[in-house]
PDB file of C-alpha atoms in Angstrom:
ATOM      1  CA  MET A   1       0.000   0.000   0.000  1.00 41.00           C
ATOM      2  CA  ASP A   2       1.471   3.394  -0.941  1.00 43.00           C
ATOM      3  CA  ASP A   3       1.301   6.535   1.211  1.00 44.00           C
ATOM      4  CA  ASN A   4      -1.837   7.784  -0.598  1.00 44.00           C
ATOM      5  CA  SER A   5      -3.800   4.553  -0.224  1.00 44.00           C
ATOM      6  CA  VAL A   6      -6.588   4.039   2.241  1.00 50.00           C
ATOM      7  CA  ASP A   7      -7.221   0.617   3.749  1.00 56.00           C
ATOM      8  CA  VAL A   8     -10.862  -0.123   3.021  1.00 64.00           C
ATOM      9  CA  SER A   9     -10.796  -3.835   3.759  1.00 69.00           C
ATOM     10  CA  GLY A  10     -13.658  -4.801   5.994  1.00 85.00           C
ATOM     11  CA  ALA A  11     -15.696  -1.680   5.192  1.00 92.00           C
ATOM     12  CA  ARG A  12     -19.417  -2.345   5.596  1.00 95.00           C
ATOM     13  CA  ILE A  13     -21.329  -1.780   2.366  1.00 96.00           C
ATOM     14  CA  LEU A  14     -25.054  -1.938   1.736  1.00 96.00           C
ATOM     15  CA  VAL A  15     -26.036  -2.599  -1.878  1.00 95.00           C
ATOM     16  CA  VAL A  16     -29.618  -1.517  -2.615  1.00 96.00           C
ATOM     17  CA  ALA A  17     -31.063  -2.676  -5.939  1.00 93.00           C
ATOM     18  CA  ASP A  18     -34.340  -4.330  -6.819  1.00 92.00           C
ATOM     19  CA  GLU A  19     -32.679  -6.489  -9.475  1.00 90.00           C
ATOM     20  CA  GLU A  20     -31.447  -9.799  -8.075  1.00 91.00           C
ATOM     21  CA  VAL A  21     -28.742 -10.154 -10.722  1.00 89.00           C
ATOM     22  CA  LEU A  22     -27.270  -6.748  -9.845  1.00 84.00           C
ATOM     23  CA  CYS A  23     -27.257  -7.546  -6.136  1.00 89.00           C
ATOM     24  CA  ARG A  24     -25.528 -10.860  -6.694  1.00 91.00           C
ATOM     25  CA  LEU A  25     -22.958  -9.425  -9.104  1.00 89.00           C
ATOM     26  CA  PHE A  26     -22.102  -6.489  -6.828  1.00 89.00           C
ATOM     27  CA  THR A  27     -21.902  -8.666  -3.744  1.00 92.00           C
ATOM     28  CA  GLU A  28     -19.549 -11.181  -5.324  1.00 93.00           C
ATOM     29  CA  ARG A  29     -17.240  -8.527  -6.756  1.00 93.00           C
ATOM     30  CA  LEU A  30     -17.124  -6.335  -3.647  1.00 93.00           C
ATOM     31  CA  ARG A  31     -16.494  -9.291  -1.347  1.00 94.00           C
ATOM     32  CA  LEU A  32     -13.460 -10.144  -3.488  1.00 93.00           C
ATOM     33  CA  GLU A  33     -12.174  -6.686  -2.532  1.00 91.00           C
ATOM     34  CA  GLY A  34     -12.529  -7.545   1.165  1.00 93.00           C
ATOM     35  CA  PHE A  35     -15.689  -5.558   1.849  1.00 95.00           C
ATOM     36  CA  GLN A  36     -18.465  -6.793   4.143  1.00 95.00           C
ATOM     37  CA  VAL A  37     -21.507  -6.647   1.884  1.00 96.00           C
ATOM     38  CA  THR A  38     -25.207  -6.769   2.709  1.00 96.00           C
ATOM     39  CA  THR A  39     -27.950  -6.379   0.132  1.00 96.00           C
ATOM     40  CA  ALA A  40     -31.429  -4.924   0.202  1.00 96.00           C
ATOM     41  CA  ARG A  41     -33.941  -5.386  -2.596  1.00 95.00           C
ATOM     42  CA  SER A  42     -35.948  -2.245  -1.785  1.00 95.00           C
ATOM     43  CA  GLY A  43     -35.624   1.154  -0.176  1.00 95.00           C
ATOM     44  CA  ARG A  44     -37.766   0.037   2.745  1.00 96.00           C
ATOM     45  CA  GLU A  45     -35.583  -2.997   3.372  1.00 96.00           C
ATOM     46  CA  ALA A  46     -32.489  -0.787   3.220  1.00 96.00           C
ATOM     47  CA  LEU A  47     -33.892   1.595   5.848  1.00 96.00           C
ATOM     48  CA  ALA A  48     -34.720  -1.321   8.136  1.00 96.00           C
ATOM     49  CA  LEU A  49     -31.186  -2.696   7.807  1.00 96.00           C
ATOM     50  CA  LEU A  50     -29.665   0.717   8.500  1.00 96.00           C
ATOM     51  CA  GLU A  51     -31.781   0.994  11.663  1.00 94.00           C
ATOM     52  CA  GLN A  52     -30.165  -2.239  12.878  1.00 95.00           C
ATOM     53  CA  GLU A  53     -26.554  -1.514  11.955  1.00 93.00           C
ATOM     54  CA  PRO A  54     -24.764   1.468  10.423  1.00 91.00           C
ATOM     55  CA  ARG A  55     -22.859   1.053   7.174  1.00 95.00           C
ATOM     56  CA  ASP A  56     -19.781   2.799   5.813  1.00 94.00           C
ATOM     57  CA  LEU A  57     -21.144   3.107   2.278  1.00 95.00           C
ATOM     58  CA  ILE A  58     -24.385   2.559   0.394  1.00 96.00           C
ATOM     59  CA  VAL A  59     -24.467   1.642  -3.286  1.00 95.00           C
ATOM     60  CA  LEU A  60     -27.976   2.781  -4.195  1.00 95.00           C
ATOM     61  CA  ASN A  61     -29.838   2.133  -7.423  1.00 93.00           C
ATOM     62  CA  LEU A  62     -31.784   5.280  -8.245  1.00 92.00           C
ATOM     63  CA  ASP A  63     -34.330   3.518 -10.441  1.00 89.00           C
ATOM     64  CA  MET A  64     -36.264   1.022  -8.320  1.00 91.00           C
ATOM     65  CA  SER A  65     -39.922   0.122  -8.113  1.00 89.00           C
ATOM     66  CA  GLY A  66     -41.790   1.117  -4.983  1.00 89.00           C
ATOM     67  CA  MET A  67     -39.647   3.524  -2.987  1.00 91.00           C
ATOM     68  CA  ASP A  68     -37.063   4.671  -5.516  1.00 91.00           C
ATOM     69  CA  GLY A  69     -33.475   5.558  -4.711  1.00 92.00           C
ATOM     70  CA  LEU A  70     -34.154   9.291  -4.459  1.00 93.00           C
ATOM     71  CA  GLU A  71     -36.879   8.797  -1.836  1.00 95.00           C
ATOM     72  CA  SER A  72     -34.674   6.274  -0.011  1.00 95.00           C
ATOM     73  CA  LEU A  73     -31.851   8.802   0.033  1.00 95.00           C
ATOM     74  CA  ARG A  74     -34.160  11.526   1.361  1.00 95.00           C
ATOM     75  CA  ARG A  75     -35.233   9.263   4.221  1.00 95.00           C
ATOM     76  CA  ILE A  76     -31.628   8.334   5.004  1.00 94.00           C
ATOM     77  CA  ARG A  77     -30.726  12.009   5.234  1.00 93.00           C
ATOM     78  CA  GLU A  78     -33.854  12.817   7.313  1.00 94.00           C
ATOM     79  CA  ARG A  79     -32.558  10.364   9.897  1.00 92.00           C
ATOM     80  CA  ALA A  80     -29.206  12.221   9.860  1.00 84.00           C
ATOM     81  CA  TRP A  81     -27.273   9.086   8.992  1.00 84.00           C
ATOM     82  CA  GLU A  82     -23.904  10.307   7.813  1.00 83.00           C
ATOM     83  CA  VAL A  83     -23.138   7.576   5.335  1.00 91.00           C
ATOM     84  CA  LYS A  84     -21.451   7.897   1.962  1.00 93.00           C
ATOM     85  CA  VAL A  85     -23.594   6.977  -1.021  1.00 95.00           C
ATOM     86  CA  VAL A  86     -22.761   5.963  -4.580  1.00 93.00           C
ATOM     87  CA  ILE A  87     -25.738   6.264  -6.940  1.00 92.00           C
ATOM     88  CA  LEU A  88     -26.334   3.819  -9.796  1.00 90.00           C
ATOM     89  CA  THR A  89     -28.541   5.037 -12.615  1.00 86.00           C
ATOM     90  CA  ALA A  90     -29.342   4.552 -16.244  1.00 82.00           C
ATOM     91  CA  TYR A  91     -31.400   7.750 -16.286  1.00 75.00           C
ATOM     92  CA  GLY A  92     -29.238  10.524 -14.880  1.00 69.00           C
ATOM     93  CA  THR A  93     -31.254  13.551 -15.974  1.00 77.00           C
ATOM     94  CA  ALA A  94     -29.898  16.948 -14.944  1.00 82.00           C
ATOM     95  CA  GLN A  95     -32.821  17.456 -12.534  1.00 86.00           C
ATOM     96  CA  ARG A  96     -32.299  14.098 -10.796  1.00 83.00           C
ATOM     97  CA  VAL A  97     -28.554  14.687 -10.545  1.00 83.00           C
ATOM     98  CA  ARG A  98     -29.199  18.087  -8.914  1.00 88.00           C
ATOM     99  CA  GLU A  99     -31.650  16.550  -6.443  1.00 90.00           C
ATOM    100  CA  VAL A 100     -29.224  13.792  -5.475  1.00 90.00           C
ATOM    101  CA  MET A 101     -26.301  16.207  -5.182  1.00 90.00           C
ATOM    102  CA  ALA A 102     -28.403  18.469  -2.943  1.00 93.00           C
ATOM    103  CA  LEU A 103     -28.625  15.460  -0.611  1.00 92.00           C
ATOM    104  CA  GLY A 104     -24.839  15.210  -0.416  1.00 91.00           C
ATOM    105  CA  VAL A 105     -24.039  12.608  -3.056  1.00 91.00           C
ATOM    106  CA  ARG A 106     -21.084  13.254  -5.341  1.00 87.00           C
ATOM    107  CA  GLU A 107     -20.450   9.792  -6.750  1.00 89.00           C
ATOM    108  CA  PHE A 108     -22.433   8.339  -9.636  1.00 87.00           C
ATOM    109  CA  ILE A 109     -22.081   5.264 -11.802  1.00 85.00           C
ATOM    110  CA  GLY A 110     -24.022   5.208 -15.054  1.00 81.00           C
ATOM    111  CA  LYS A 111     -25.462   2.013 -16.442  1.00 79.00           C
ATOM    112  CA  PRO A 112     -24.221  -0.023 -18.132  1.00 80.00           C
ATOM    113  CA  PHE A 113     -21.039  -0.535 -16.137  1.00 82.00           C
ATOM    114  CA  THR A 114     -18.764  -3.392 -15.179  1.00 82.00           C
ATOM    115  CA  PRO A 115     -18.335  -4.912 -11.736  1.00 80.00           C
ATOM    116  CA  ASP A 116     -14.696  -3.783 -11.892  1.00 85.00           C
ATOM    117  CA  ALA A 117     -15.797  -0.159 -12.450  1.00 86.00           C
ATOM    118  CA  LEU A 118     -18.094  -0.426  -9.436  1.00 85.00           C
ATOM    119  CA  ALA A 119     -15.298  -1.858  -7.279  1.00 87.00           C
ATOM    120  CA  ALA A 120     -12.960   0.944  -8.352  1.00 87.00           C
ATOM    121  CA  LYS A 121     -15.567   3.605  -7.505  1.00 87.00           C
ATOM    122  CA  VAL A 122     -16.284   2.014  -4.116  1.00 87.00           C
ATOM    123  CA  ARG A 123     -12.565   1.883  -3.246  1.00 83.00           C
TER     124      ARG A 123
END
C-alpha cells in the first residue's frame, strides 16, 4: 500500500437494488475486494437494515420500483445518517442529478457498467 492509499478492507457496504442479478454481481465482486456486503432489494428494506446496523457506504440504485433511490436517500438524510452513497442510474437527468447532489451525493455510476468499475468507484 502506498502513502496515498486508504485501507478499506472490511468496510461495511449496503447494496440496494431491486434487481437480483445486480445484487448478486455487486456482492460477489465487492467481497473479493474484502468488503463486508449486505444487500437490500428495496428502499424500505435498506432503511430497516440501516436501523439495525450502520454502514460505511451505500451503493444505491436510483431507479427502483416502490420507494425509488431518491426517496430512499431523502429518508436516510432525514434520519441524519452520515453515510457515503454511490448512486447507480441509467437515467441521470440533470434534474435528478441536482436533487441527489443536494442530498450530499457526489459519486455516480451510469449504467451499463462493469463490476470492476463499481469496485474501483467504491474503493
